[in-house]
Amino acid sequence: MFSAVRACVAPALLLAAVSAPAWACTPVDFMSRPVPEASDAPALDALRLAYPDLQVSTDGTAVSADGETWVTFRGPPPASPEAALANPSPADQFMQVYPLGDDLSGRTQPYFDPGRFRNQRLFGMLWFASEGAARQSLVRVPFGGLADAAVMVTSHRGVDCQLGAVLDRLRASEQDLSRYFRQPGGGFNWRRISGTDRLSAHSYGIAVDINAELGGYWRWTGAEAGNVGPYENRIPAEIVAAFETYGFIWGGKWHHFDGMHFEYRPELILHSRIVQGTR
Ligand SMILES: [Zn+2]
């Protein structure tokens, strides 16, 4: 009897050890965590849920991560999409609702780029104001089991943990997804976005480019800004869903498509769920 019990327990323990995440952390599943059923301020609610240390002023007009430096939440309406991209307010980051799942239809509309609008003061507050500070937080996240490669991302706010959870999910896939993770475009890189003077999300260590050859990037097509043609997607929905679950948006949904690019923006995932009433 005793040995029969042991025989039952031992394989279970073995299985648990094999399937345990490689990351000593508890990742957040942003697709299933509870969100308000209704909200008068979905953008602020999403920001507070995504970044619990973020404070909102009593009149709701400014946000702060340390209680000392405040960023005005809403500015005058941008004169054009280009102006919004160049200098969005934090509120402008939410003017387009990021489409969850396999909905790629939005990108036919010029400047439908939910997630490309980034207020640099807010990002500096939530993430890093200098390259040195960003570098001190970096962690190497290996793609082992998918590909012999790795990227550097920040450990701040558990981004490395969230990426680890994405990779663990994809390692368990029935499909062979290895080619998407070979020769990745990279993670941390303190740099300006091509053709602009704005810092890339890669500067904060919150973005990951997977295989650039399979991803596709609008600038490589020779298209003009605001007039980008069709995007021939080769990234499986399973990969997009895994990233979105753990808080990363995908650039393949943008008019100015960047199909290799995944970016940790849990506030946009939560905002989408609050607005769409998906729970
Ligand atoms: Zn990228």
PDB file of C-alpha atoms and ligand atoms in Angstrom:
ATOM      1  CA  MET A   1       0.000   0.000   0.000  1.00  0.00           C
ATOM      2  CA  PHE A   2       2.741   2.375   1.008  1.00  0.00           C
ATOM      3  CA  SER A   3       4.755   1.719  -2.100  1.00  0.00           C
ATOM      4  CA  ALA A   4       1.661   2.188  -4.281  1.00  0.00           C
ATOM      5  CA  VAL A   5       1.159   5.659  -2.839  1.00  0.00           C
ATOM      6  CA  ARG A   6       4.776   6.514  -3.426  1.00  0.00           C
ATOM      7  CA  ALA A   7       4.492   5.291  -6.991  1.00  0.00           C
ATOM      8  CA  CYS A   8       1.618   7.698  -7.508  1.00  0.00           C
ATOM      9  CA  VAL A   9       3.294  10.678  -5.896  1.00  0.00           C
ATOM     10  CA  ALA A  10       6.741  10.408  -7.439  1.00  0.00           C
ATOM     11  CA  PRO A  11       5.749  10.905 -11.103  1.00  0.00           C
ATOM     12  CA  ALA A  12       3.567  13.869 -10.119  1.00  0.00           C
ATOM     13  CA  LEU A  13       6.495  15.534  -8.387  1.00  0.00           C
ATOM     14  CA  LEU A  14       8.687  14.826 -11.370  1.00  0.00           C
ATOM     15  CA  LEU A  15       6.138  16.402 -13.711  1.00  0.00           C
ATOM     16  CA  ALA A  16       5.881  19.473 -11.503  1.00  0.00           C
ATOM     17  CA  ALA A  17       9.640  19.917 -11.560  1.00  0.00           C
ATOM     18  CA  VAL A  18       9.775  19.685 -15.348  1.00  0.00           C
ATOM     19  CA  SER A  19       6.914  22.101 -15.984  1.00  0.00           C
ATOM     20  CA  ALA A  20       7.864  24.658 -13.322  1.00  0.00           C
ATOM     21  CA  PRO A  21       8.640  28.077 -14.795  1.00  0.00           C
ATOM     22  CA  ALA A  22      12.299  28.877 -15.179  1.00  0.00           C
ATOM     23  CA  TRP A  23      11.626  32.221 -13.491  1.00  0.00           C
ATOM     24  CA  ALA A  24      11.473  32.613  -9.749  1.00  0.00           C
ATOM     25  CA  CYS A  25       8.583  35.010 -10.014  1.00  0.00           C
ATOM     26  CA  THR A  26       4.822  35.130 -10.238  1.00  0.00           C
ATOM     27  CA  PRO A  27       3.798  36.488 -13.631  1.00  0.00           C
ATOM     28  CA  VAL A  28       0.567  38.445 -14.004  1.00  0.00           C
ATOM     29  CA  ASP A  29      -2.011  37.198 -16.519  1.00  0.00           C
ATOM     30  CA  PHE A  30      -3.478  40.464 -17.783  1.00  0.00           C
ATOM     31  CA  MET A  31      -6.192  38.758 -19.808  1.00  0.00           C
ATOM     32  CA  SER A  32      -7.796  37.150 -16.787  1.00  0.00           C
ATOM     33  CA  ARG A  33      -7.083  39.478 -13.885  1.00  0.00           C
ATOM     34  CA  PRO A  34     -10.258  41.309 -12.829  1.00  0.00           C
ATOM     35  CA  VAL A  35     -10.970  44.743 -14.272  1.00  0.00           C
ATOM     36  CA  PRO A  36     -13.772  47.192 -13.390  1.00  0.00           C
ATOM     37  CA  GLU A  37     -17.089  46.297 -15.018  1.00  0.00           C
ATOM     38  CA  ALA A  38     -17.672  49.917 -15.900  1.00  0.00           C
ATOM     39  CA  SER A  39     -15.458  52.961 -15.653  1.00  0.00           C
ATOM     40  CA  ASP A  40     -15.760  56.730 -16.111  1.00  0.00           C
ATOM     41  CA  ALA A  41     -11.975  56.952 -16.485  1.00  0.00           C
ATOM     42  CA  PRO A  42     -10.833  53.734 -18.211  1.00  0.00           C
ATOM     43  CA  ALA A  43      -7.371  55.087 -19.076  1.00  0.00           C
ATOM     44  CA  LEU A  44      -6.582  56.106 -15.490  1.00  0.00           C
ATOM     45  CA  ASP A  45      -8.079  52.886 -14.133  1.00  0.00           C
ATOM     46  CA  ALA A  46      -5.950  50.849 -16.542  1.00  0.00           C
ATOM     47  CA  LEU A  47      -2.787  52.753 -15.594  1.00  0.00           C
ATOM     48  CA  ARG A  48      -3.435  52.265 -11.883  1.00  0.00           C
ATOM     49  CA  LEU A  49      -4.111  48.556 -12.339  1.00  0.00           C
ATOM     50  CA  ALA A  50      -0.986  48.081 -14.454  1.00  0.00           C
ATOM     51  CA  TYR A  51       1.287  50.190 -12.224  1.00  0.00           C
ATOM     52  CA  PRO A  52      -0.085  50.104  -8.665  1.00  0.00           C
ATOM     53  CA  ASP A  53       2.451  52.666  -7.416  1.00  0.00           C
ATOM     54  CA  LEU A  54       1.162  55.286  -9.852  1.00  0.00           C
ATOM     55  CA  GLN A  55      -0.690  58.077  -8.051  1.00  0.00           C
ATOM     56  CA  VAL A  56      -3.437  60.176  -9.574  1.00  0.00           C
ATOM     57  CA  SER A  57      -3.965  63.721  -8.265  1.00  0.00           C
ATOM     58  CA  THR A  58      -7.230  64.263  -6.398  1.00  0.00           C
ATOM     59  CA  ASP A  59      -8.673  66.230  -9.311  1.00  0.00           C
ATOM     60  CA  GLY A  60      -7.604  63.523 -11.783  1.00  0.00           C
ATOM     61  CA  THR A  61      -5.513  65.873 -13.928  1.00  0.00           C
ATOM     62  CA  ALA A  62      -1.987  64.607 -13.188  1.00  0.00           C
ATOM     63  CA  VAL A  63      -0.126  61.390 -12.428  1.00  0.00           C
ATOM     64  CA  SER A  64       3.031  60.667 -10.450  1.00  0.00           C
ATOM     65  CA  ALA A  65       5.112  57.620  -9.607  1.00  0.00           C
ATOM     66  CA  ASP A  66       6.886  59.184  -6.619  1.00  0.00           C
ATOM     67  CA  GLY A  67       4.400  61.768  -5.318  1.00  0.00           C
ATOM     68  CA  GLU A  68       6.807  64.600  -6.173  1.00  0.00           C
ATOM     69  CA  THR A  69       7.082  64.841  -9.957  1.00  0.00           C
ATOM     70  CA  TRP A  70       3.712  65.161 -11.631  1.00  0.00           C
ATOM     71  CA  VAL A  71       2.857  64.752 -15.302  1.00  0.00           C
ATOM     72  CA  THR A  72      -0.235  66.482 -16.664  1.00  0.00           C
ATOM     73  CA  PHE A  73      -2.548  63.764 -17.880  1.00  0.00           C
ATOM     74  CA  ARG A  74      -4.485  65.524 -20.617  1.00  0.00           C
ATOM     75  CA  GLY A  75      -3.256  68.179 -23.061  1.00  0.00           C
ATOM     76  CA  PRO A  76      -4.931  70.170 -25.832  1.00  0.00           C
ATOM     77  CA  PRO A  77      -6.285  67.955 -28.625  1.00  0.00           C
ATOM     78  CA  PRO A  78      -3.446  67.179 -31.052  1.00  0.00           C
ATOM     79  CA  ALA A  79      -3.664  69.069 -34.351  1.00  0.00           C
ATOM     80  CA  SER A  80      -2.858  65.982 -36.429  1.00  0.00           C
ATOM     81  CA  PRO A  81      -1.835  62.334 -36.050  1.00  0.00           C
ATOM     82  CA  GLU A  82       1.775  63.373 -36.696  1.00  0.00           C
ATOM     83  CA  ALA A  83       1.540  65.921 -33.868  1.00  0.00           C
ATOM     84  CA  ALA A  84       0.054  63.285 -31.566  1.00  0.00           C
ATOM     85  CA  LEU A  85       2.887  60.881 -32.364  1.00  0.00           C
ATOM     86  CA  ALA A  86       5.519  63.562 -31.836  1.00  0.00           C
ATOM     87  CA  ASN A  87       4.234  64.792 -28.490  1.00  0.00           C
ATOM     88  CA  PRO A  88       1.263  62.888 -27.075  1.00  0.00           C
ATOM     89  CA  SER A  89      -0.170  63.539 -23.636  1.00  0.00           C
ATOM     90  CA  PRO A  90      -0.564  60.484 -21.394  1.00  0.00           C
ATOM     91  CA  ALA A  91      -4.296  60.586 -22.232  1.00  0.00           C
ATOM     92  CA  ASP A  92      -3.490  60.519 -25.957  1.00  0.00           C
ATOM     93  CA  GLN A  93      -1.803  57.146 -25.430  1.00  0.00           C
ATOM     94  CA  PHE A  94      -5.312  55.742 -24.996  1.00  0.00           C
ATOM     95  CA  MET A  95      -7.165  57.553 -27.793  1.00  0.00           C
ATOM     96  CA  GLN A  96      -7.063  54.382 -29.894  1.00  0.00           C
ATOM     97  CA  VAL A  97      -8.185  51.156 -28.249  1.00  0.00           C
ATOM     98  CA  TYR A  98      -5.659  48.374 -28.750  1.00  0.00           C
ATOM     99  CA  PRO A  99      -7.485  45.466 -30.465  1.00  0.00           C
ATOM    100  CA  LEU A 100      -6.990  42.226 -28.564  1.00  0.00           C
ATOM    101  CA  GLY A 101      -6.700  38.781 -30.153  1.00  0.00           C
ATOM    102  CA  ASP A 102      -6.449  38.176 -33.890  1.00  0.00           C
ATOM    103  CA  ASP A 103      -8.201  41.357 -35.063  1.00  0.00           C
ATOM    104  CA  LEU A 104      -5.848  42.935 -37.625  1.00  0.00           C
ATOM    105  CA  SER A 105      -8.534  45.015 -39.365  1.00  0.00           C
ATOM    106  CA  GLY A 106      -7.763  48.322 -37.642  1.00  0.00           C
ATOM    107  CA  ARG A 107      -4.464  48.888 -39.401  1.00  0.00           C
ATOM    108  CA  THR A 108      -6.052  49.685 -42.773  1.00  0.00           C
ATOM    109  CA  GLN A 109      -6.923  53.066 -41.220  1.00  0.00           C
ATOM    110  CA  PRO A 110      -4.021  55.549 -41.554  1.00  0.00           C
ATOM    111  CA  TYR A 111      -2.361  56.286 -38.217  1.00  0.00           C
ATOM    112  CA  PHE A 112      -4.195  53.527 -36.397  1.00  0.00           C
ATOM    113  CA  ASP A 113      -1.184  52.814 -34.206  1.00  0.00           C
ATOM    114  CA  PRO A 114      -2.352  52.016 -30.662  1.00  0.00           C
ATOM    115  CA  GLY A 115       0.783  51.863 -28.540  1.00  0.00           C
ATOM    116  CA  ARG A 116       2.987  54.038 -30.753  1.00  0.00           C
ATOM    117  CA  PHE A 117       1.851  57.100 -28.829  1.00  0.00           C
ATOM    118  CA  ARG A 118       4.230  57.460 -25.883  1.00  0.00           C
ATOM    119  CA  ASN A 119       4.535  60.419 -23.542  1.00  0.00           C
ATOM    120  CA  GLN A 120       8.240  60.592 -22.804  1.00  0.00           C
ATOM    121  CA  ARG A 121       7.809  62.221 -19.384  1.00  0.00           C
ATOM    122  CA  LEU A 122       5.437  59.460 -18.292  1.00  0.00           C
ATOM    123  CA  PHE A 123       7.784  56.795 -19.658  1.00  0.00           C
ATOM    124  CA  GLY A 124      10.726  58.440 -17.933  1.00  0.00           C
ATOM    125  CA  MET A 125       8.761  58.320 -14.676  1.00  0.00           C
ATOM    126  CA  LEU A 126       7.440  54.773 -15.013  1.00  0.00           C
ATOM    127  CA  TRP A 127      10.699  53.382 -16.410  1.00  0.00           C
ATOM    128  CA  PHE A 128      13.984  55.264 -16.721  1.00  0.00           C
ATOM    129  CA  ALA A 129      15.131  58.820 -17.260  1.00  0.00           C
ATOM    130  CA  SER A 130      18.648  57.853 -18.314  1.00  0.00           C
ATOM    131  CA  GLU A 131      20.496  55.131 -20.158  1.00  0.00           C
ATOM    132  CA  GLY A 132      22.615  54.421 -17.083  1.00  0.00           C
ATOM    133  CA  ALA A 133      19.562  53.748 -14.928  1.00  0.00           C
ATOM    134  CA  ALA A 134      18.065  51.484 -17.575  1.00  0.00           C
ATOM    135  CA  ARG A 135      21.310  49.529 -17.957  1.00  0.00           C
ATOM    136  CA  GLN A 136      21.518  48.815 -14.226  1.00  0.00           C
ATOM    137  CA  SER A 137      18.201  46.971 -14.377  1.00  0.00           C
ATOM    138  CA  LEU A 138      18.919  44.688 -17.332  1.00  0.00           C
ATOM    139  CA  VAL A 139      18.533  40.920 -17.237  1.00  0.00           C
ATOM    140  CA  ARG A 140      19.372  38.403 -19.951  1.00  0.00           C
ATOM    141  CA  VAL A 141      16.341  36.301 -20.884  1.00  0.00           C
ATOM    142  CA  PRO A 142      17.293  33.196 -22.889  1.00  0.00           C
ATOM    143  CA  PHE A 143      15.023  31.771 -25.588  1.00  0.00           C
ATOM    144  CA  GLY A 144      16.357  28.257 -24.846  1.00  0.00           C
ATOM    145  CA  GLY A 145      13.916  25.541 -25.883  1.00  0.00           C
ATOM    146  CA  LEU A 146      12.736  27.804 -28.697  1.00  0.00           C
ATOM    147  CA  ALA A 147      16.013  29.044 -30.150  1.00  0.00           C
ATOM    148  CA  ASP A 148      19.660  29.448 -29.227  1.00  0.00           C
ATOM    149  CA  ALA A 149      19.337  33.174 -28.592  1.00  0.00           C
ATOM    150  CA  ALA A 150      18.536  35.637 -25.802  1.00  0.00           C
ATOM    151  CA  VAL A 151      17.507  39.234 -25.281  1.00  0.00           C
ATOM    152  CA  MET A 152      18.225  41.825 -22.610  1.00  0.00           C
ATOM    153  CA  VAL A 153      15.174  43.357 -20.949  1.00  0.00           C
ATOM    154  CA  THR A 154      14.601  45.264 -17.729  1.00  0.00           C
ATOM    155  CA  SER A 155      13.780  43.545 -14.475  1.00  0.00           C
ATOM    156  CA  HIS A 156      11.946  46.697 -13.349  1.00  0.00           C
ATOM    157  CA  ARG A 157       8.237  46.002 -12.756  1.00  0.00           C
ATOM    158  CA  GLY A 158       8.886  42.325 -13.475  1.00  0.00           C
ATOM    159  CA  VAL A 159       9.239  42.687 -17.252  1.00  0.00           C
ATOM    160  CA  ASP A 160      11.775  39.837 -17.330  1.00  0.00           C
ATOM    161  CA  CYS A 161       9.297  37.674 -15.409  1.00  0.00           C
ATOM    162  CA  GLN A 162       6.475  38.523 -17.801  1.00  0.00           C
ATOM    163  CA  LEU A 163       8.638  37.724 -20.836  1.00  0.00           C
ATOM    164  CA  GLY A 164       9.725  34.481 -19.181  1.00  0.00           C
ATOM    165  CA  ALA A 165       6.066  33.508 -18.823  1.00  0.00           C
ATOM    166  CA  VAL A 166       5.431  34.230 -22.523  1.00  0.00           C
ATOM    167  CA  LEU A 167       8.356  32.025 -23.511  1.00  0.00           C
ATOM    168  CA  ASP A 168       7.306  29.239 -21.134  1.00  0.00           C
ATOM    169  CA  ARG A 169       3.869  29.195 -22.725  1.00  0.00           C
ATOM    170  CA  LEU A 170       5.303  29.085 -26.231  1.00  0.00           C
ATOM    171  CA  ARG A 171       7.802  26.350 -25.319  1.00  0.00           C
ATOM    172  CA  ALA A 172       4.792  24.191 -24.456  1.00  0.00           C
ATOM    173  CA  SER A 173       3.198  24.776 -27.869  1.00  0.00           C
ATOM    174  CA  GLU A 174       2.376  21.854 -30.151  1.00  0.00           C
ATOM    175  CA  GLN A 175       3.701  23.909 -33.067  1.00  0.00           C
ATOM    176  CA  ASP A 176       7.389  24.322 -33.771  1.00  0.00           C
ATOM    177  CA  LEU A 177       7.782  28.061 -33.182  1.00  0.00           C
ATOM    178  CA  SER A 178      11.583  28.086 -33.166  1.00  0.00           C
ATOM    179  CA  ARG A 179      12.047  29.998 -36.423  1.00  0.00           C
ATOM    180  CA  TYR A 180      10.291  33.046 -34.999  1.00  0.00           C
ATOM    181  CA  PHE A 181      12.843  33.309 -32.207  1.00  0.00           C
ATOM    182  CA  ARG A 182      16.039  32.727 -34.190  1.00  0.00           C
ATOM    183  CA  GLN A 183      18.238  35.772 -34.834  1.00  0.00           C
ATOM    184  CA  PRO A 184      15.999  38.091 -32.820  1.00  0.00           C
ATOM    185  CA  GLY A 185      16.161  41.804 -33.516  1.00  0.00           C
ATOM    186  CA  GLY A 186      16.898  42.316 -29.820  1.00  0.00           C
ATOM    187  CA  GLY A 187      15.638  43.795 -26.580  1.00  0.00           C
ATOM    188  CA  PHE A 188      17.270  46.705 -24.750  1.00  0.00           C
ATOM    189  CA  ASN A 189      18.795  49.370 -27.002  1.00  0.00           C
ATOM    190  CA  TRP A 190      18.972  53.024 -25.894  1.00  0.00           C
ATOM    191  CA  ARG A 191      18.118  54.641 -29.214  1.00  0.00           C
ATOM    192  CA  ARG A 192      15.798  56.942 -31.104  1.00  0.00           C
ATOM    193  CA  ILE A 193      13.050  55.558 -33.325  1.00  0.00           C
ATOM    194  CA  SER A 194      14.226  55.460 -36.931  1.00  0.00           C
ATOM    195  CA  GLY A 195      13.440  58.764 -38.658  1.00  0.00           C
ATOM    196  CA  THR A 196      12.416  60.561 -35.426  1.00  0.00           C
ATOM    197  CA  ASP A 197      13.927  62.145 -32.309  1.00  0.00           C
ATOM    198  CA  ARG A 198      11.741  60.094 -29.970  1.00  0.00           C
ATOM    199  CA  LEU A 199      13.165  57.400 -27.718  1.00  0.00           C
ATOM    200  CA  SER A 200      12.242  53.874 -28.768  1.00  0.00           C
ATOM    201  CA  ALA A 201      10.516  51.575 -26.277  1.00  0.00           C
ATOM    202  CA  HIS A 202      13.677  49.469 -26.566  1.00  0.00           C
ATOM    203  CA  SER A 203      15.462  52.212 -24.616  1.00  0.00           C
ATOM    204  CA  TYR A 204      13.581  51.215 -21.474  1.00  0.00           C
ATOM    205  CA  GLY A 205      14.179  47.478 -21.882  1.00  0.00           C
ATOM    206  CA  ILE A 206      10.435  46.838 -22.288  1.00  0.00           C
ATOM    207  CA  ALA A 207      10.406  45.836 -25.973  1.00  0.00           C
ATOM    208  CA  VAL A 208      11.483  42.685 -27.781  1.00  0.00           C
ATOM    209  CA  ASP A 209      12.000  42.216 -31.505  1.00  0.00           C
ATOM    210  CA  ILE A 210      11.713  38.588 -32.574  1.00  0.00           C
ATOM    211  CA  ASN A 211      13.001  37.349 -35.962  1.00  0.00           C
ATOM    212  CA  ALA A 212      13.156  40.485 -38.114  1.00  0.00           C
ATOM    213  CA  GLU A 213      12.955  38.557 -41.395  1.00  0.00           C
ATOM    214  CA  LEU A 214       9.594  37.080 -40.441  1.00  0.00           C
ATOM    215  CA  GLY A 215       8.245  40.150 -38.665  1.00  0.00           C
ATOM    216  CA  GLY A 216       8.327  42.872 -41.300  1.00  0.00           C
ATOM    217  CA  TYR A 217       8.658  46.625 -40.750  1.00  0.00           C
ATOM    218  CA  TRP A 218       6.781  49.346 -42.621  1.00  0.00           C
ATOM    219  CA  ARG A 219       9.834  51.516 -43.331  1.00  0.00           C
ATOM    220  CA  TRP A 220      11.494  48.641 -45.183  1.00  0.00           C
ATOM    221  CA  THR A 221       8.654  48.666 -47.738  1.00  0.00           C
ATOM    222  CA  GLY A 222       9.476  52.202 -48.902  1.00  0.00           C
ATOM    223  CA  ALA A 223       5.998  53.391 -47.872  1.00  0.00           C
ATOM    224  CA  GLU A 224       5.292  56.950 -46.770  1.00  0.00           C
ATOM    225  CA  ALA A 225       4.121  57.692 -43.240  1.00  0.00           C
ATOM    226  CA  GLY A 226       0.336  57.657 -43.099  1.00  0.00           C
ATOM    227  CA  ASN A 227       0.064  55.681 -46.330  1.00  0.00           C
ATOM    228  CA  VAL A 228       1.319  52.196 -45.603  1.00  0.00           C
ATOM    229  CA  GLY A 229       0.039  49.383 -47.789  1.00  0.00           C
ATOM    230  CA  PRO A 230      -1.015  45.876 -46.800  1.00  0.00           C
ATOM    231  CA  TYR A 231       0.855  43.959 -44.149  1.00  0.00           C
ATOM    232  CA  GLU A 232       1.505  40.349 -44.987  1.00  0.00           C
ATOM    233  CA  ASN A 233       1.480  38.817 -41.534  1.00  0.00           C
ATOM    234  CA  ARG A 234       3.578  35.721 -40.873  1.00  0.00           C
ATOM    235  CA  ILE A 235       3.452  35.785 -37.066  1.00  0.00           C
ATOM    236  CA  PRO A 236       1.126  33.049 -35.708  1.00  0.00           C
ATOM    237  CA  ALA A 237      -1.817  34.161 -33.583  1.00  0.00           C
ATOM    238  CA  GLU A 238      -0.581  31.819 -30.855  1.00  0.00           C
ATOM    239  CA  ILE A 239       2.547  33.949 -30.380  1.00  0.00           C
ATOM    240  CA  VAL A 240       0.572  37.192 -30.302  1.00  0.00           C
ATOM    241  CA  ALA A 241      -1.893  35.748 -27.772  1.00  0.00           C
ATOM    242  CA  ALA A 242       0.887  34.575 -25.449  1.00  0.00           C
ATOM    243  CA  PHE A 243       2.508  38.012 -25.460  1.00  0.00           C
ATOM    244  CA  GLU A 244      -0.816  39.815 -24.934  1.00  0.00           C
ATOM    245  CA  THR A 245      -1.725  37.555 -22.023  1.00  0.00           C
ATOM    246  CA  TYR A 246       1.376  38.686 -20.179  1.00  0.00           C
ATOM    247  CA  GLY A 247       1.026  42.372 -21.022  1.00  0.00           C
ATOM    248  CA  PHE A 248       2.853  42.867 -24.323  1.00  0.00           C
ATOM    249  CA  ILE A 249       1.199  44.587 -27.285  1.00  0.00           C
ATOM    250  CA  TRP A 250       2.168  43.697 -30.866  1.00  0.00           C
ATOM    251  CA  GLY A 251       3.323  46.126 -33.567  1.00  0.00           C
ATOM    252  CA  GLY A 252       1.755  43.978 -36.295  1.00  0.00           C
ATOM    253  CA  LYS A 253      -1.603  45.597 -35.511  1.00  0.00           C
ATOM    254  CA  TRP A 254      -0.345  49.081 -36.352  1.00  0.00           C
ATOM    255  CA  HIS A 255      -0.918  50.932 -39.625  1.00  0.00           C
ATOM    256  CA  HIS A 256       2.836  51.632 -39.443  1.00  0.00           C
ATOM    257  CA  PHE A 257       3.381  47.924 -38.890  1.00  0.00           C
ATOM    258  CA  ASP A 258       6.341  46.540 -36.958  1.00  0.00           C
ATOM    259  CA  GLY A 259       5.597  42.822 -36.976  1.00  0.00           C
ATOM    260  CA  MET A 260       8.696  41.747 -35.046  1.00  0.00           C
ATOM    261  CA  HIS A 261       7.968  44.168 -32.187  1.00  0.00           C
ATOM    262  CA  PHE A 262       6.361  43.269 -28.854  1.00  0.00           C
ATOM    263  CA  GLU A 263       6.213  45.900 -26.106  1.00  0.00           C
ATOM    264  CA  TYR A 264       5.258  45.646 -22.436  1.00  0.00           C
ATOM    265  CA  ARG A 265       2.203  47.898 -22.170  1.00  0.00           C
ATOM    266  CA  PRO A 266      -0.171  46.154 -19.769  1.00  0.00           C
ATOM    267  CA  GLU A 267      -2.128  49.395 -19.378  1.00  0.00           C
ATOM    268  CA  LEU A 268      -3.244  49.091 -23.007  1.00  0.00           C
ATOM    269  CA  ILE A 269      -4.327  45.469 -22.602  1.00  0.00           C
ATOM    270  CA  LEU A 270      -6.312  46.367 -19.465  1.00  0.00           C
ATOM    271  CA  HIS A 271      -7.752  49.517 -21.074  1.00  0.00           C
ATOM    272  CA  SER A 272      -8.974  47.479 -24.011  1.00  0.00           C
ATOM    273  CA  ARG A 273     -10.637  44.980 -21.715  1.00  0.00           C
ATOM    274  CA  ILE A 274     -12.270  47.701 -19.603  1.00  0.00           C
ATOM    275  CA  VAL A 275     -13.580  49.548 -22.681  1.00  0.00           C
ATOM    276  CA  GLN A 276     -14.810  46.435 -24.438  1.00  0.00           C
ATOM    277  CA  GLY A 277     -16.326  45.034 -21.273  1.00  0.00           C
ATOM    278  CA  THR A 278     -14.348  41.815 -21.709  1.00  0.00           C
ATOM    279  CA  ARG A 279     -13.751  40.074 -18.432  1.00  0.00           C
TER     280      ARG A 279
HETATM  281 ZN    ZN B   1      11.090  46.784 -31.744  1.00  0.00          ZN
END
